[in-house]
Amino acid sequence: MKLNTNIDPLVAVIMGSDSDLSVMEETAKILDSFEVPFEMKILSAHRTPEKLNVYLDQIVKKGVKTIICGAGAAAHLAGTVAARVYLPVIGVPLAGSPLKGLDALLATVQMPGGIPVATVGVGKSGATNAALIAIQILALDDDKLKERMLQYRLKLQTKVDEKNEAVKNKYKNLYSNILFND
Ligand code: RP5
């Protein structure tokens, strides 16, 4: 395990609690696989408001380009962060509460006009997509990241091709009227 101490992060991933980690790991996985340097931090808008502000000042100085915030329940983390920085903020609503993420989704997505939070879907797919959006933002002026995004999409297409092949193999001898147009 290598610890990069002298590389500045391009993305900061903030979450409200360690109970958010199992979902927000999906964000980390994608950023890591694209070789994007990132930081991950547990900070809460209501439990650690001062520390959150100090951290935001630090990462802005370090040159972070995008901030991803994962939070559940009342989920004001992303909105609070967006209010403090001029960077794009992507909010991941999480489903830990009795309302199963509907509360977090509405709290994250319904920002009043003027202070936007780009909100993705609830849970793991949202956490994945948040990382992909951050990478797309970075890729605007990074050809290596553009190429990696292209390869990522090609892999998604290949997986669908493989699934179609499996469907074909499963049903071609089972149904006499089934047709395959390839
Ligand atoms: C939010 O409250 C956190 O993002 C978390 O999803 C939720 C519950 O936090 P814990 O009580 O599990 O620490 O602020």
Short mmCIF file of C-alpha atoms and ligand atoms in Angstrom, two decimals:
data_model
loop_
_atom_site.label_atom_id
_atom_site.label_comp_id
_atom_site.label_asym_id
_atom_site.label_seq_id
_atom_site.Cartn_x
_atom_site.Cartn_y
_atom_site.Cartn_z
CA MET A 1 0.00 0.00 0.00
CA LYS A 2 1.52 3.32 -1.06
CA LEU A 3 0.65 6.56 0.69
CA ASN A 4 0.92 9.58 -1.60
CA THR A 5 1.77 12.51 0.60
CA ASN A 6 3.24 14.92 -1.93
CA ILE A 7 0.58 14.81 -4.65
CA ASP A 8 -2.24 17.34 -4.49
CA PRO A 9 -5.77 15.93 -4.70
CA LEU A 10 -8.00 16.81 -7.66
CA VAL A 11 -11.19 15.54 -6.05
CA ALA A 12 -12.33 15.62 -2.41
CA VAL A 13 -14.85 13.04 -1.23
CA ILE A 14 -16.58 14.10 1.97
CA MET A 15 -19.16 12.05 3.85
CA GLY A 16 -21.19 12.78 6.94
CA SER A 17 -20.41 9.61 8.87
CA ASP A 18 -18.47 6.37 8.75
CA SER A 19 -21.86 4.70 8.26
CA ASP A 20 -21.72 6.19 4.73
CA LEU A 21 -18.43 4.49 3.90
CA SER A 22 -19.74 1.24 2.47
CA VAL A 23 -21.53 3.20 -0.28
CA MET A 24 -18.97 5.96 -0.77
CA GLU A 25 -16.29 3.31 -1.37
CA GLU A 26 -17.85 3.01 -4.83
CA THR A 27 -16.79 6.60 -5.50
CA ALA A 28 -13.29 5.84 -4.26
CA LYS A 29 -13.05 2.70 -6.41
CA ILE A 30 -13.85 4.59 -9.61
CA LEU A 31 -11.57 7.55 -8.88
CA ASP A 32 -8.76 5.15 -8.04
CA SER A 33 -9.25 3.07 -11.17
CA PHE A 34 -8.98 6.26 -13.27
CA GLU A 35 -5.81 7.19 -11.35
CA VAL A 36 -7.32 10.44 -10.09
CA PRO A 37 -5.67 11.64 -6.86
CA PHE A 38 -8.38 12.18 -4.27
CA GLU A 39 -8.95 12.72 -0.58
CA MET A 40 -11.63 11.06 1.51
CA LYS A 41 -12.83 12.63 4.74
CA ILE A 42 -15.62 12.20 7.27
CA LEU A 43 -16.99 15.62 8.15
CA SER A 44 -20.48 16.62 9.05
CA ALA A 45 -22.35 19.86 8.38
CA HIS A 46 -24.01 19.63 11.80
CA ARG A 47 -21.57 17.65 13.95
CA THR A 48 -18.32 19.28 12.83
CA PRO A 49 -19.30 22.58 11.17
CA GLU A 50 -16.07 24.43 12.04
CA LYS A 51 -13.84 21.55 10.97
CA LEU A 52 -15.75 21.33 7.71
CA ASN A 53 -15.06 24.99 6.97
CA VAL A 54 -11.37 24.65 7.79
CA TYR A 55 -11.12 21.59 5.55
CA LEU A 56 -12.86 23.35 2.66
CA ASP A 57 -10.41 26.24 2.88
CA GLN A 58 -7.53 23.74 2.82
CA ILE A 59 -8.68 21.79 -0.21
CA VAL A 60 -9.48 24.93 -2.19
CA LYS A 61 -5.89 26.06 -1.54
CA LYS A 62 -4.59 22.64 -2.61
CA GLY A 63 -6.32 23.06 -5.97
CA VAL A 64 -9.14 20.50 -5.68
CA LYS A 65 -11.38 20.85 -8.74
CA THR A 66 -14.55 19.06 -7.65
CA ILE A 67 -16.09 18.01 -4.34
CA ILE A 68 -18.27 14.93 -3.92
CA CYS A 69 -20.47 14.85 -0.81
CA GLY A 70 -22.26 11.76 0.42
CA ALA A 71 -24.82 12.10 3.20
CA GLY A 72 -27.99 10.50 4.45
CA ALA A 73 -31.09 11.64 6.35
CA ALA A 74 -31.52 15.46 6.32
CA ALA A 75 -28.38 15.53 4.13
CA HIS A 76 -27.44 19.20 4.16
CA LEU A 77 -23.73 18.42 3.70
CA ALA A 78 -23.59 19.01 -0.07
CA GLY A 79 -25.61 22.23 0.13
CA THR A 80 -23.47 23.55 2.98
CA VAL A 81 -20.30 22.78 1.05
CA ALA A 82 -21.71 24.35 -2.12
CA ALA A 83 -22.48 27.51 -0.16
CA ARG A 84 -18.84 27.80 0.94
CA VAL A 85 -16.93 27.11 -2.29
CA TYR A 86 -17.11 28.07 -5.94
CA LEU A 87 -16.20 24.57 -7.10
CA PRO A 88 -18.66 22.12 -8.64
CA VAL A 89 -20.26 20.07 -5.87
CA ILE A 90 -21.79 16.67 -6.58
CA GLY A 91 -24.18 15.32 -3.97
CA VAL A 92 -24.77 11.61 -3.33
CA PRO A 93 -27.95 11.00 -1.31
CA LEU A 94 -27.62 7.94 0.94
CA ALA A 95 -30.25 5.54 2.18
CA GLY A 96 -29.34 4.90 5.82
CA SER A 97 -32.46 6.41 7.41
CA PRO A 98 -35.99 5.03 7.96
CA LEU A 99 -37.08 6.97 4.85
CA LYS A 100 -34.54 4.96 2.79
CA GLY A 101 -32.88 7.87 1.04
CA LEU A 102 -35.95 9.80 -0.10
CA ASP A 103 -35.22 12.34 2.62
CA ALA A 104 -31.57 12.65 1.54
CA LEU A 105 -32.50 12.82 -2.14
CA LEU A 106 -34.92 15.70 -1.64
CA ALA A 107 -32.60 17.55 0.74
CA THR A 108 -29.72 17.25 -1.72
CA VAL A 109 -31.51 17.87 -4.99
CA GLN A 110 -33.87 20.65 -3.95
CA MET A 111 -31.33 23.44 -3.63
CA PRO A 112 -32.92 26.85 -4.07
CA GLY A 113 -31.75 28.67 -7.21
CA GLY A 114 -28.28 30.21 -6.96
CA ILE A 115 -26.25 27.57 -5.12
CA PRO A 116 -26.32 24.36 -7.16
CA VAL A 117 -25.61 20.83 -6.07
CA ALA A 118 -25.35 18.38 -8.97
CA THR A 119 -27.30 15.49 -7.48
CA VAL A 120 -26.95 11.87 -8.51
CA GLY A 121 -29.17 8.91 -7.62
CA VAL A 122 -29.50 7.37 -4.16
CA GLY A 123 -26.92 4.80 -3.13
CA LYS A 124 -24.14 2.87 -4.83
CA SER A 125 -25.01 3.72 -8.45
CA GLY A 126 -25.12 7.38 -7.45
CA ALA A 127 -21.74 7.05 -5.74
CA THR A 128 -20.32 5.53 -8.93
CA ASN A 129 -21.86 8.21 -11.13
CA ALA A 130 -20.61 11.00 -8.89
CA ALA A 131 -17.05 9.84 -9.49
CA LEU A 132 -17.68 9.55 -13.23
CA ILE A 133 -19.06 13.11 -13.40
CA ALA A 134 -16.03 14.41 -11.49
CA ILE A 135 -13.77 12.59 -13.95
CA GLN A 136 -15.70 14.02 -16.90
CA ILE A 137 -15.16 17.51 -15.49
CA LEU A 138 -11.42 16.83 -15.10
CA ALA A 139 -11.26 15.21 -18.54
CA LEU A 140 -12.31 18.48 -20.20
CA ASP A 141 -8.63 19.39 -20.23
CA ASP A 142 -6.97 16.04 -19.64
CA ASP A 143 -6.58 13.77 -22.67
CA LYS A 144 -5.41 10.78 -20.60
CA LEU A 145 -8.62 10.88 -18.58
CA LYS A 146 -10.66 11.25 -21.80
CA GLU A 147 -9.01 8.09 -23.13
CA ARG A 148 -9.65 6.22 -19.86
CA MET A 149 -13.30 7.28 -19.98
CA LEU A 150 -13.52 5.95 -23.53
CA GLN A 151 -12.03 2.61 -22.42
CA TYR A 152 -14.43 2.48 -19.45
CA ARG A 153 -17.39 2.93 -21.79
CA LEU A 154 -16.04 0.31 -24.19
CA LYS A 155 -15.87 -2.16 -21.29
CA LEU A 156 -19.52 -1.42 -20.45
CA GLN A 157 -20.43 -2.17 -24.09
CA THR A 158 -18.42 -5.39 -24.06
CA LYS A 159 -20.29 -6.54 -20.95
CA VAL A 160 -23.62 -6.03 -22.75
CA ASP A 161 -22.30 -7.98 -25.75
CA GLU A 162 -21.30 -10.81 -23.43
CA LYS A 163 -24.73 -10.82 -21.82
CA ASN A 164 -26.38 -11.04 -25.25
CA GLU A 165 -24.14 -13.94 -26.14
CA ALA A 166 -25.18 -15.68 -22.92
CA VAL A 167 -28.88 -15.06 -23.68
CA LYS A 168 -28.37 -16.47 -27.17
CA ASN A 169 -26.62 -19.59 -25.88
CA LYS A 170 -29.28 -20.15 -23.25
CA TYR A 171 -32.32 -19.85 -25.53
CA LYS A 172 -31.24 -20.84 -29.04
CA ASN A 173 -31.98 -24.54 -28.46
CA LEU A 174 -34.91 -23.95 -26.12
CA TYR A 175 -37.26 -21.92 -28.33
CA SER A 176 -37.72 -22.97 -31.94
CA ASN A 177 -39.03 -19.55 -33.05
CA ILE A 178 -36.47 -17.34 -31.46
CA LEU A 179 -34.35 -15.33 -33.90
CA PHE A 180 -31.02 -13.64 -33.42
CA ASN A 181 -30.18 -10.91 -35.88
CA ASP A 182 -26.40 -11.15 -35.81
C1 RP5 B 1 -25.77 11.94 8.12
O1 RP5 B 1 -26.51 11.21 9.04
C2 RP5 B 1 -24.68 11.00 7.69
O2 RP5 B 1 -24.28 11.31 6.38
C3 RP5 B 1 -25.27 9.63 7.80
O3 RP5 B 1 -25.74 9.16 6.54
C4 RP5 B 1 -26.45 9.85 8.72
C5 RP5 B 1 -26.38 9.02 9.98
O4 RP5 B 1 -25.11 9.17 10.60
P1 RP5 B 1 -24.70 8.22 11.82
O5 RP5 B 1 -25.70 8.45 12.90
O6 RP5 B 1 -24.73 6.80 11.29
O7 RP5 B 1 -23.30 8.63 12.20
O8 RP5 B 1 -25.23 13.09 8.67
#
